[in-house]
Amino acid sequence: MVGEHFDSASQPLENQSEAPGAGTASGGCRFIGVHFACCGVYARIYINRHQTAYVGHCPRCCRPIRIRIGPEGTDARFFIAY
């Protein structure tokens, strides 16, 4: 309509930091990104309750994935599951 416009900019919430840490969703859950080569799809998988691994599955074929967390680990946030 005439006189109306869409403003795509928004102010950050006061309780959010300016640069949120990688791997946190808006609710604060830690995740990593996985490209499932079996079906050519991307999904986030989240840390388990005991914080010992990231667990999830392919959203199309339900192939499970588990990535352990350990002291010799990596700081990578994206992976490819073959």
Short mmCIF file of N, CA and C in Angstrom, two decimals, residues 14-50:
data_model
loop_
_atom_site.label_atom_id
_atom_site.label_comp_id
_atom_site.label_asym_id
_atom_site.label_seq_id
_atom_site.Cartn_x
_atom_site.Cartn_y
_atom_site.Cartn_z
N GLU A 14 18.55 -6.76 24.26
CA GLU A 14 19.47 -6.24 25.26
C GLU A 14 20.26 -7.33 25.97
N ASN A 15 19.68 -8.52 26.12
CA ASN A 15 20.40 -9.58 26.83
C ASN A 15 21.28 -10.41 25.90
N GLN A 16 21.32 -10.09 24.61
CA GLN A 16 22.20 -10.80 23.68
C GLN A 16 23.51 -10.04 23.56
N SER A 17 24.59 -10.77 23.39
CA SER A 17 25.87 -10.12 23.15
C SER A 17 25.94 -9.73 21.68
N GLU A 18 26.85 -8.84 21.35
CA GLU A 18 27.00 -8.40 19.98
C GLU A 18 27.51 -9.51 19.07
N ALA A 19 28.36 -10.38 19.60
CA ALA A 19 28.92 -11.46 18.80
C ALA A 19 28.68 -12.78 19.52
N PRO A 20 27.54 -13.40 19.30
CA PRO A 20 27.28 -14.67 19.98
C PRO A 20 28.27 -15.73 19.54
N GLY A 21 28.57 -16.66 20.42
CA GLY A 21 29.54 -17.70 20.12
C GLY A 21 29.06 -18.64 19.04
N ALA A 22 29.98 -19.16 18.26
CA ALA A 22 29.62 -20.10 17.22
C ALA A 22 29.04 -21.35 17.84
N GLY A 23 28.05 -21.89 17.19
CA GLY A 23 27.49 -23.14 17.66
C GLY A 23 26.44 -23.00 18.75
N THR A 24 25.84 -21.83 18.87
CA THR A 24 24.75 -21.71 19.82
C THR A 24 23.52 -21.22 19.09
N ALA A 25 22.43 -21.88 19.31
CA ALA A 25 21.16 -21.46 18.73
C ALA A 25 20.58 -20.36 19.61
N SER A 26 19.48 -19.79 19.22
CA SER A 26 18.89 -18.70 20.00
C SER A 26 18.53 -19.15 21.41
N GLY A 27 18.25 -20.44 21.59
CA GLY A 27 17.93 -20.95 22.91
C GLY A 27 19.17 -21.31 23.71
N GLY A 28 20.36 -21.22 23.14
CA GLY A 28 21.58 -21.51 23.83
C GLY A 28 22.07 -22.94 23.66
N CYS A 29 21.41 -23.77 22.84
CA CYS A 29 21.84 -25.15 22.63
C CYS A 29 23.05 -25.18 21.70
N ARG A 30 24.04 -25.99 22.05
CA ARG A 30 25.23 -26.12 21.21
C ARG A 30 24.95 -27.10 20.09
N PHE A 31 25.42 -26.79 18.89
CA PHE A 31 25.20 -27.64 17.74
C PHE A 31 26.39 -27.57 16.80
N ILE A 32 26.45 -28.52 15.86
CA ILE A 32 27.39 -28.47 14.75
C ILE A 32 26.59 -28.72 13.48
N GLY A 33 27.12 -28.27 12.37
CA GLY A 33 26.47 -28.46 11.09
C GLY A 33 27.03 -29.69 10.39
N VAL A 34 26.15 -30.49 9.81
CA VAL A 34 26.57 -31.70 9.11
C VAL A 34 25.90 -31.74 7.75
N HIS A 35 26.71 -31.96 6.71
CA HIS A 35 26.17 -32.21 5.38
C HIS A 35 26.12 -33.72 5.20
N PHE A 36 24.92 -34.26 5.05
CA PHE A 36 24.74 -35.70 4.88
C PHE A 36 24.85 -36.01 3.39
N ALA A 37 25.99 -36.59 2.98
CA ALA A 37 26.23 -36.89 1.57
C ALA A 37 25.29 -37.98 1.07
N CYS A 38 24.76 -38.81 1.95
CA CYS A 38 23.85 -39.89 1.55
C CYS A 38 22.62 -39.34 0.84
N CYS A 39 22.13 -38.20 1.28
CA CYS A 39 20.91 -37.63 0.70
C CYS A 39 21.12 -36.19 0.21
N GLY A 40 22.32 -35.66 0.38
CA GLY A 40 22.61 -34.31 -0.10
C GLY A 40 21.88 -33.22 0.68
N VAL A 41 21.72 -33.41 1.98
CA VAL A 41 21.03 -32.42 2.81
C VAL A 41 21.93 -31.98 3.97
N TYR A 42 21.64 -30.80 4.48
CA TYR A 42 22.35 -30.23 5.62
C TYR A 42 21.42 -30.27 6.83
N ALA A 43 21.99 -30.52 8.00
CA ALA A 43 21.22 -30.48 9.24
C ALA A 43 22.12 -30.09 10.40
N ARG A 44 21.52 -29.56 11.42
CA ARG A 44 22.24 -29.31 12.67
C ARG A 44 22.06 -30.54 13.54
N ILE A 45 23.13 -30.90 14.25
CA ILE A 45 22.99 -31.93 15.27
C ILE A 45 23.43 -31.30 16.59
N TYR A 46 22.77 -31.70 17.63
CA TYR A 46 22.94 -31.04 18.92
C TYR A 46 23.66 -31.92 19.92
N ILE A 47 24.23 -31.28 20.91
CA ILE A 47 24.99 -31.96 21.95
C ILE A 47 24.03 -32.78 22.82
N ASN A 48 24.50 -33.95 23.28
CA ASN A 48 23.63 -34.79 24.10
C ASN A 48 23.56 -34.26 25.54
N ARG A 49 22.71 -34.86 26.32
CA ARG A 49 22.47 -34.40 27.70
C ARG A 49 23.72 -34.48 28.56
N HIS A 50 24.56 -35.50 28.33
CA HIS A 50 25.77 -35.68 29.14
C HIS A 50 26.95 -34.87 28.61
#
